[in-house]
Amino acid sequence: MRIGFIDADLIDNGTRHPNLALMKLSGYMKNTLGYETELLFDYNSLESFDKVYISKVFTFTKINSKILTLPNVEYGGTGFLPEEKQDLPTEIEHHMPDYHLYDKFVEKEIGRGIKPQHFSDYMDYSIGFATRGCFRKCSFCVNKKYDRVVRHAKVSEFVDPTRKYIYLWDDNILGYENWREVFDELAETKRYFQFRQGIDIRLMTEEKASVLSKAKYKGDYIFAFDYLKDRELIERKLNIWRKYCSKTTKLYILCAYESQDVNDIISVFERISVLMKYRCLPYIMRYDTYKQSEFAGLYINIARWCNQPNFFKKKSFREYCEANGEKSSTVRYLRDFENKHPDIAKKYFDLKFETVPRFDANNEEVAATREVN
């Protein structure tokens, strides 16, 4: 049989990561059933395939609904059914992914001048889930299927020995009661690894901080600070973390979710100020409702400032905006907000990563010039 696979996210918006479900399907059909499999770059000539599988992760990815009615087409993924996540059959779910499914796509893109390092996720990483599930059930998250974190697979199940790194897409690794066994398996691979979804710092302990900080972790450590109400807890956990690790640490800052008003702007800057204290970098995650806010332009500016560490580390928010030129929209958004809310602007717009007081693991102020590796 001739099988076609379509990564709808890739065709519509482009995506940095391969679709794991499609790679598992291809691996099973190619290596177990002996079928011919191919990644398709468009929706033309689908009738020439015995079966076409379409997957998308994001609900905003566009696809002509008529295609989904074709008799040889099957489709799935959270982008189609965010609240009704379907499991792959066990024999497919636990099959080694076909890490070569995207080879022609990568070759094509490099051939038109895109740098090879842009496709590192496609070429250099083994990808999989060691655990599944999360007990948090955050209202903004599509993954509410599980009530707890469960073991999903041994790391060896999805590690390709020819690939240098490992990407784990676990939902909440520190919520798994036997989390250490996963880290032991990762250590046995002797490969650098990273948890793509971020790690739940609210579950940090002395033992977890020690193990995680000593692991062969690739890139920045990434946690989340979604709600200002968690401030006290987050600070306690950052105290623990900084006792063991001085490496670059980022926290996702969710914004425009609970509200899109001035209180949310205050919440964002308050969380940023907390992270500055512990030498952590914010990464602004704008919920789509930010577009409905009178401060939509300001949300964009805050994201651009924070999400570019070279700017964030050297410039205050005001300095970043003014560097774009007095006549720029960046400065206009700044001035508009400052005219309406001068006290808020005075409190936050001149905060600077380089000079804000730092705190050590004992929550004692240390020299402002202390740097993190």
Tab-separated table of C-alpha atoms in Angstrom:
chain	number	residue	atom	x	y	z
A	1	MET	CA	0.000	0.000	0.000
A	2	ARG	CA	1.014	3.583	-0.659
A	3	ILE	CA	0.435	5.850	2.354
A	4	GLY	CA	0.576	9.649	2.407
A	5	PHE	CA	1.017	11.778	5.506
A	6	ILE	CA	0.106	15.442	5.847
A	7	ASP	CA	1.351	17.688	8.638
A	8	ALA	CA	-1.340	20.363	8.327
A	9	ASP	CA	0.456	22.737	10.695
A	10	LEU	CA	3.573	22.570	8.543
A	11	ILE	CA	1.668	23.345	5.344
A	12	ASP	CA	-0.392	26.203	6.781
A	13	ASN	CA	1.848	28.039	9.230
A	14	GLY	CA	5.160	26.248	9.275
A	15	THR	CA	6.299	24.607	12.499
A	16	ARG	CA	9.607	24.065	14.257
A	17	HIS	CA	8.822	20.511	15.330
A	18	PRO	CA	7.875	17.322	13.470
A	19	ASN	CA	4.534	15.663	14.159
A	20	LEU	CA	5.248	12.727	16.452
A	21	ALA	CA	1.976	10.885	15.734
A	22	LEU	CA	2.682	10.887	11.996
A	23	MET	CA	6.218	9.631	12.570
A	24	LYS	CA	4.931	6.757	14.707
A	25	LEU	CA	2.306	5.859	12.107
A	26	SER	CA	4.922	5.911	9.373
A	27	GLY	CA	7.372	3.866	11.430
A	28	TYR	CA	4.796	1.154	12.092
A	29	MET	CA	3.439	1.030	8.549
A	30	LYS	CA	6.852	1.091	6.917
A	31	ASN	CA	8.765	-1.282	9.194
A	32	THR	CA	6.027	-3.634	10.424
A	33	LEU	CA	3.548	-3.726	7.521
A	34	GLY	CA	5.986	-3.028	4.693
A	35	TYR	CA	3.988	-0.120	3.245
A	36	GLU	CA	5.441	2.747	1.241
A	37	THR	CA	5.097	5.991	3.211
A	38	GLU	CA	5.601	9.596	2.134
A	39	LEU	CA	5.233	13.074	3.657
A	40	LEU	CA	3.128	15.263	1.359
A	41	PHE	CA	3.703	18.985	0.898
A	42	ASP	CA	0.242	19.900	-0.395
A	43	TYR	CA	-3.296	18.560	-0.817
A	44	ASN	CA	-2.981	17.745	-4.518
A	45	SER	CA	-3.356	14.224	-5.948
A	46	LEU	CA	-4.519	12.643	-2.686
A	47	GLU	CA	-6.527	10.137	-4.707
A	48	SER	CA	-3.283	8.500	-5.881
A	49	PHE	CA	-2.653	7.168	-2.360
A	50	ASP	CA	-4.358	4.170	-0.804
A	51	LYS	CA	-4.629	6.080	2.459
A	52	VAL	CA	-3.831	9.615	3.589
A	53	TYR	CA	-3.424	10.545	7.254
A	54	ILE	CA	-3.771	14.227	8.188
A	55	SER	CA	-2.760	15.547	11.596
A	56	LYS	CA	-2.687	18.986	13.166
A	57	VAL	CA	-1.752	20.167	16.641
A	58	PHE	CA	-3.153	23.710	16.527
A	59	THR	CA	-6.831	24.617	16.262
A	60	PHE	CA	-6.019	27.747	14.219
A	61	THR	CA	-4.397	25.735	11.416
A	62	LYS	CA	-6.515	26.111	8.278
A	63	ILE	CA	-7.597	23.215	6.091
A	64	ASN	CA	-10.339	22.826	3.489
A	65	SER	CA	-13.052	20.782	5.216
A	66	LYS	CA	-13.943	19.050	1.917
A	67	ILE	CA	-10.593	17.261	2.017
A	68	LEU	CA	-11.592	15.580	5.264
A	69	THR	CA	-14.573	13.925	3.570
A	70	LEU	CA	-12.496	12.077	0.960
A	71	PRO	CA	-12.939	8.296	1.312
A	72	ASN	CA	-9.202	7.574	1.673
A	73	VAL	CA	-8.525	10.317	4.252
A	74	GLU	CA	-8.294	9.915	8.028
A	75	TYR	CA	-7.492	12.798	10.353
A	76	GLY	CA	-6.758	13.445	14.016
A	77	GLY	CA	-4.790	15.445	16.556
A	78	THR	CA	-5.596	18.113	19.134
A	79	GLY	CA	-6.033	20.668	16.368
A	80	PHE	CA	-9.131	18.807	15.196
A	81	LEU	CA	-10.467	17.469	18.487
A	82	PRO	CA	-8.878	19.409	21.368
A	83	GLU	CA	-11.219	17.987	24.024
A	84	GLU	CA	-11.463	14.473	22.600
A	85	LYS	CA	-7.867	13.408	22.309
A	86	GLN	CA	-7.665	10.030	20.591
A	87	ASP	CA	-4.948	7.535	21.436
A	88	LEU	CA	-3.046	5.736	18.745
A	89	PRO	CA	-3.374	1.943	18.850
A	90	THR	CA	-0.901	0.506	21.364
A	91	GLU	CA	1.263	-1.181	18.749
A	92	ILE	CA	1.677	2.168	16.956
A	93	GLU	CA	1.963	4.359	20.051
A	94	HIS	CA	4.907	2.301	21.266
A	95	HIS	CA	6.643	1.899	17.912
A	96	MET	CA	9.934	3.628	17.130
A	97	PRO	CA	9.106	6.841	15.223
A	98	ASP	CA	10.138	7.132	11.586
A	99	TYR	CA	12.766	9.836	12.037
A	100	HIS	CA	13.308	9.991	8.281
A	101	LEU	CA	9.725	10.969	7.381
A	102	TYR	CA	10.697	14.642	7.115
A	103	ASP	CA	14.006	14.135	5.273
A	104	LYS	CA	12.722	15.374	1.894
A	105	PHE	CA	11.162	18.433	3.512
A	106	VAL	CA	14.432	19.320	5.227
A	107	GLU	CA	16.425	18.756	2.022
A	108	LYS	CA	14.006	20.953	0.099
A	109	GLU	CA	14.221	23.803	2.600
A	110	ILE	CA	18.009	23.681	2.854
A	111	GLY	CA	18.130	23.612	-0.933
A	112	ARG	CA	16.328	26.947	-1.083
A	113	GLY	CA	18.790	28.552	1.293
A	114	ILE	CA	17.475	27.944	4.815
A	115	LYS	CA	20.310	27.212	7.254
A	116	PRO	CA	20.550	23.557	8.371
A	117	GLN	CA	20.566	24.479	12.078
A	118	HIS	CA	17.006	25.748	11.649
A	119	PHE	CA	15.971	22.095	11.265
A	120	SER	CA	17.853	20.694	14.234
A	121	ASP	CA	14.614	19.407	15.803
A	122	TYR	CA	13.991	17.328	12.678
A	123	MET	CA	17.531	16.005	12.279
A	124	ASP	CA	19.238	15.822	15.674
A	125	TYR	CA	16.600	14.797	18.246
A	126	SER	CA	14.926	11.604	19.353
A	127	ILE	CA	11.414	12.522	20.508
A	128	GLY	CA	8.949	10.888	22.846
A	129	PHE	CA	7.037	10.751	26.112
A	130	ALA	CA	8.476	9.016	29.158
A	131	THR	CA	5.355	9.999	31.123
A	132	ARG	CA	1.912	11.260	30.194
A	133	GLY	CA	-0.624	13.359	31.976
A	134	CYS	CA	-0.899	16.141	34.503
A	135	PHE	CA	-3.140	16.579	37.538
A	136	ARG	CA	-3.320	20.395	37.223
A	137	LYS	CA	-6.072	20.522	34.559
A	138	CYS	CA	-5.321	24.164	33.740
A	139	SER	CA	-8.254	25.714	31.912
A	140	PHE	CA	-6.051	26.965	29.050
A	141	CYS	CA	-4.472	23.544	28.434
A	142	VAL	CA	-5.881	20.978	25.987
A	143	ASN	CA	-4.541	18.099	28.062
A	144	LYS	CA	-7.163	17.418	30.719
A	145	LYS	CA	-7.514	13.719	30.036
A	146	TYR	CA	-5.479	12.455	32.984
A	147	ASP	CA	-5.949	12.869	36.730
A	148	ARG	CA	-2.338	12.055	37.513
A	149	VAL	CA	1.023	11.551	35.866
A	150	VAL	CA	1.608	7.979	34.652
A	151	ARG	CA	4.552	6.166	33.116
A	152	HIS	CA	4.190	5.960	29.356
A	153	ALA	CA	7.350	4.448	27.912
A	154	LYS	CA	10.934	3.557	28.606
A	155	VAL	CA	13.305	6.128	27.151
A	156	SER	CA	14.941	3.407	25.078
A	157	GLU	CA	11.654	2.907	23.228
A	158	PHE	CA	12.058	6.105	21.201
A	159	VAL	CA	15.790	6.895	21.314
A	160	ASP	CA	17.545	6.584	17.964
A	161	PRO	CA	21.247	5.858	18.668
A	162	THR	CA	22.256	7.901	15.604
A	163	ARG	CA	20.727	11.105	17.039
A	164	LYS	CA	22.669	13.339	19.398
A	165	TYR	CA	19.899	14.730	21.592
A	166	ILE	CA	16.582	13.821	23.212
A	167	TYR	CA	13.372	15.855	23.328
A	168	LEU	CA	10.816	14.807	25.930
A	169	TRP	CA	7.270	16.085	25.518
A	170	ASP	CA	6.076	14.983	28.964
A	171	ASP	CA	3.269	17.080	30.404
A	172	ASN	CA	4.528	17.235	34.002
A	173	ILE	CA	7.625	15.129	34.693
A	174	LEU	CA	8.056	16.298	38.313
A	175	GLY	CA	4.494	15.199	39.052
A	176	TYR	CA	5.442	11.564	38.450
A	177	GLU	CA	6.059	9.720	41.718
A	178	ASN	CA	8.989	7.740	40.299
A	179	TRP	CA	10.519	10.671	38.432
A	180	ARG	CA	14.057	9.595	39.348
A	181	GLU	CA	13.840	6.417	37.272
A	182	VAL	CA	13.244	8.559	34.174
A	183	PHE	CA	16.311	10.665	34.924
A	184	ASP	CA	18.347	7.490	35.514
A	185	GLU	CA	17.304	6.177	32.093
A	186	LEU	CA	18.208	9.491	30.493
A	187	ALA	CA	21.626	9.398	32.160
A	188	GLU	CA	22.225	5.918	30.732
A	189	THR	CA	21.853	7.283	27.180
A	190	LYS	CA	24.768	9.695	27.811
A	191	ARG	CA	22.893	12.221	25.677
A	192	TYR	CA	21.852	15.768	26.374
A	193	PHE	CA	18.090	16.112	26.736
A	194	GLN	CA	15.389	18.721	27.211
A	195	PHE	CA	11.777	18.793	28.369
A	196	ARG	CA	9.974	20.788	25.704
A	197	GLN	CA	6.776	21.533	27.643
A	198	GLY	CA	8.524	23.235	30.516
A	199	ILE	CA	8.830	21.893	34.035
A	200	ASP	CA	6.472	22.545	36.956
A	201	ILE	CA	8.604	24.539	39.388
A	202	ARG	CA	5.796	24.418	41.968
A	203	LEU	CA	6.814	20.781	42.551
A	204	MET	CA	10.501	21.569	43.047
A	205	THR	CA	12.248	19.980	46.043
A	206	GLU	CA	15.857	19.897	47.215
A	207	GLU	CA	16.292	16.424	45.703
A	208	LYS	CA	14.702	17.353	42.384
A	209	ALA	CA	16.758	20.531	42.115
A	210	SER	CA	19.952	18.605	42.788
A	211	VAL	CA	19.222	15.902	40.194
A	212	LEU	CA	17.963	18.273	37.514
A	213	SER	CA	20.819	20.752	37.918
A	214	LYS	CA	23.418	17.966	37.525
A	215	ALA	CA	21.748	16.318	34.531
A	216	LYS	CA	23.002	16.613	30.944
A	217	TYR	CA	20.376	19.225	30.200
A	218	LYS	CA	20.460	20.926	26.815
A	219	GLY	CA	19.607	24.594	26.534
A	220	ASP	CA	17.846	26.748	29.078
A	221	TYR	CA	15.858	25.354	31.973
A	222	ILE	CA	12.243	26.385	31.411
A	223	PHE	CA	9.511	26.614	34.048
A	224	ALA	CA	6.256	28.624	34.213
A	225	PHE	CA	4.789	31.456	36.295
A	226	ASP	CA	1.223	31.597	34.995
A	227	TYR	CA	-0.562	33.348	37.862
A	228	LEU	CA	0.516	36.140	40.191
A	229	LYS	CA	-1.400	34.446	43.028
A	230	ASP	CA	1.350	31.797	43.022
A	231	ARG	CA	4.017	34.400	43.767
A	232	GLU	CA	4.880	33.241	47.295
A	233	LEU	CA	5.127	29.608	46.201
A	234	ILE	CA	7.165	30.448	43.098
A	235	GLU	CA	9.615	32.497	45.149
A	236	ARG	CA	10.085	29.646	47.633
A	237	LYS	CA	10.785	27.234	44.804
A	238	LEU	CA	13.140	29.647	43.030
A	239	ASN	CA	15.053	29.903	46.304
A	240	ILE	CA	15.518	26.138	46.235
A	241	TRP	CA	16.413	26.096	42.543
A	242	ARG	CA	18.996	28.865	42.801
A	243	LYS	CA	20.680	27.046	45.671
A	244	TYR	CA	21.655	24.330	43.165
A	245	CYS	CA	21.695	25.982	39.757
A	246	SER	CA	23.057	29.277	38.449
A	247	LYS	CA	22.506	28.443	34.766
A	248	THR	CA	20.119	30.330	32.500
A	249	THR	CA	16.553	29.748	33.658
A	250	LYS	CA	13.391	30.977	31.930
A	251	LEU	CA	9.800	31.047	33.090
A	252	TYR	CA	6.785	31.320	30.823
A	253	ILE	CA	4.628	34.321	31.726
A	254	LEU	CA	1.032	33.773	30.616
A	255	CYS	CA	-0.802	37.024	29.928
A	256	ALA	CA	-4.166	38.283	28.637
A	257	TYR	CA	-5.853	35.103	29.813
A	258	GLU	CA	-7.654	35.974	33.051
A	259	SER	CA	-8.213	39.539	31.834
A	260	GLN	CA	-6.889	41.977	29.256
A	261	ASP	CA	-7.088	45.128	31.365
A	262	VAL	CA	-4.664	47.236	33.363
A	263	ASN	CA	-4.664	44.668	36.180
A	264	ASP	CA	-3.224	42.094	33.828
A	265	ILE	CA	-0.491	44.516	32.761
A	266	ILE	CA	0.365	44.990	36.445
A	267	SER	CA	0.401	41.202	36.927
A	268	VAL	CA	2.820	40.767	34.026
A	269	PHE	CA	5.260	43.378	35.334
A	270	GLU	CA	5.018	42.060	38.897
A	271	ARG	CA	5.959	38.580	37.724
A	272	ILE	CA	8.790	40.006	35.625
A	273	SER	CA	10.112	41.858	38.671
A	274	VAL	CA	10.103	38.614	40.695
A	275	LEU	CA	12.127	36.843	38.020
A	276	MET	CA	14.632	39.686	37.885
A	277	LYS	CA	15.299	39.141	41.608
A	278	TYR	CA	16.313	35.541	40.983
A	279	ARG	CA	18.229	36.185	37.755
A	280	CYS	CA	15.615	34.405	35.677
A	281	LEU	CA	14.377	35.392	32.242
A	282	PRO	CA	10.680	35.817	31.428
A	283	TYR	CA	9.188	34.460	28.230
A	284	ILE	CA	5.865	36.142	27.474
A	285	MET	CA	3.082	33.841	26.286
A	286	ARG	CA	0.240	35.966	24.942
A	287	TYR	CA	-3.159	34.330	25.012
A	288	ASP	CA	-5.003	35.141	21.789
A	289	THR	CA	-7.468	37.410	23.629
A	290	TYR	CA	-4.720	40.035	23.965
A	291	LYS	CA	-5.850	41.228	20.529
A	292	GLN	CA	-9.132	42.405	22.110
A	293	SER	CA	-7.361	44.609	24.653
A	294	GLU	CA	-6.916	48.366	24.458
A	295	PHE	CA	-3.321	47.523	25.387
A	296	ALA	CA	-2.717	45.082	22.520
A	297	GLY	CA	0.252	47.134	21.303
A	298	LEU	CA	1.750	47.208	24.779
A	299	TYR	CA	1.437	43.417	25.090
A	300	ILE	CA	3.372	43.084	21.825
A	301	ASN	CA	6.088	45.441	23.068
A	302	ILE	CA	6.454	43.612	26.384
A	303	ALA	CA	6.789	40.291	24.552
A	304	ARG	CA	9.412	41.650	22.176
A	305	TRP	CA	11.404	43.105	25.073
A	306	CYS	CA	11.303	40.009	27.272
A	307	ASN	CA	11.586	37.337	24.606
A	308	GLN	CA	14.871	38.722	23.296
A	309	PRO	CA	17.305	38.165	26.198
A	310	ASN	CA	19.970	40.453	24.753
A	311	PHE	CA	17.533	43.370	25.010
A	312	PHE	CA	15.970	42.314	28.309
A	313	LYS	CA	19.303	41.927	30.101
A	314	LYS	CA	20.593	45.362	29.057
A	315	LYS	CA	17.598	47.656	28.752
A	316	SER	CA	14.612	48.642	30.845
A	317	PHE	CA	11.254	48.451	29.156
A	318	ARG	CA	11.354	52.202	28.571
A	319	GLU	CA	14.848	52.066	27.096
A	320	TYR	CA	13.844	49.214	24.799
A	321	CYS	CA	10.828	51.128	23.485
A	322	GLU	CA	12.717	54.404	23.028
A	323	ALA	CA	15.499	52.609	21.145
A	324	ASN	CA	12.971	52.062	18.371
A	325	GLY	CA	12.738	55.804	17.754
A	326	GLU	CA	10.536	58.551	19.123
A	327	LYS	CA	8.157	58.326	16.165
A	328	SER	CA	7.749	54.562	16.314
A	329	SER	CA	4.522	52.774	17.284
A	330	THR	CA	6.535	51.189	20.096
A	331	VAL	CA	7.013	54.562	21.771
A	332	ARG	CA	3.426	55.587	21.019
A	333	TYR	CA	2.071	52.564	22.907
A	334	LEU	CA	4.404	53.344	25.793
A	335	ARG	CA	3.359	57.003	25.975
A	336	ASP	CA	-0.360	56.229	25.646
A	337	PHE	CA	-0.227	53.850	28.603
A	338	GLU	CA	1.969	56.169	30.646
A	339	ASN	CA	-0.421	59.101	30.135
A	340	LYS	CA	-3.348	57.002	31.359
A	341	HIS	CA	-1.526	55.198	34.177
A	342	PRO	CA	1.506	57.263	35.248
A	343	ASP	CA	1.900	55.551	38.647
A	344	ILE	CA	2.093	52.094	37.063
A	345	ALA	CA	4.572	53.279	34.447
A	346	LYS	CA	6.711	54.910	37.135
A	347	LYS	CA	6.817	51.680	39.143
A	348	TYR	CA	7.687	49.265	36.332
A	349	PHE	CA	8.900	50.884	33.114
A	350	ASP	CA	12.406	51.624	34.425
A	351	LEU	CA	13.067	48.266	36.095
A	352	LYS	CA	16.348	46.916	34.808
A	353	PHE	CA	17.671	43.377	34.957
A	354	GLU	CA	21.239	44.620	35.509
A	355	THR	CA	20.454	46.765	38.538
A	356	VAL	CA	17.433	45.307	40.331
A	357	PRO	CA	18.423	43.865	43.752
A	358	ARG	CA	19.204	40.137	43.633
A	359	PHE	CA	18.357	37.531	46.229
A	360	ASP	CA	20.247	34.369	47.091
A	361	ALA	CA	18.906	31.007	48.237
A	362	ASN	CA	18.429	32.377	51.757
A	363	ASN	CA	16.337	35.229	50.341
A	364	GLU	CA	19.043	37.703	51.285
A	365	GLU	CA	19.993	40.563	48.998
A	366	VAL	CA	23.271	40.149	47.153
A	367	ALA	CA	25.310	42.425	44.907
A	368	ALA	CA	23.457	43.715	41.862
A	369	THR	CA	26.389	42.907	39.604
A	370	ARG	CA	26.181	39.156	40.199
A	371	GLU	CA	25.871	37.385	36.859
A	372	VAL	CA	24.480	34.002	35.895
A	373	ASN	CA	26.361	31.704	33.527
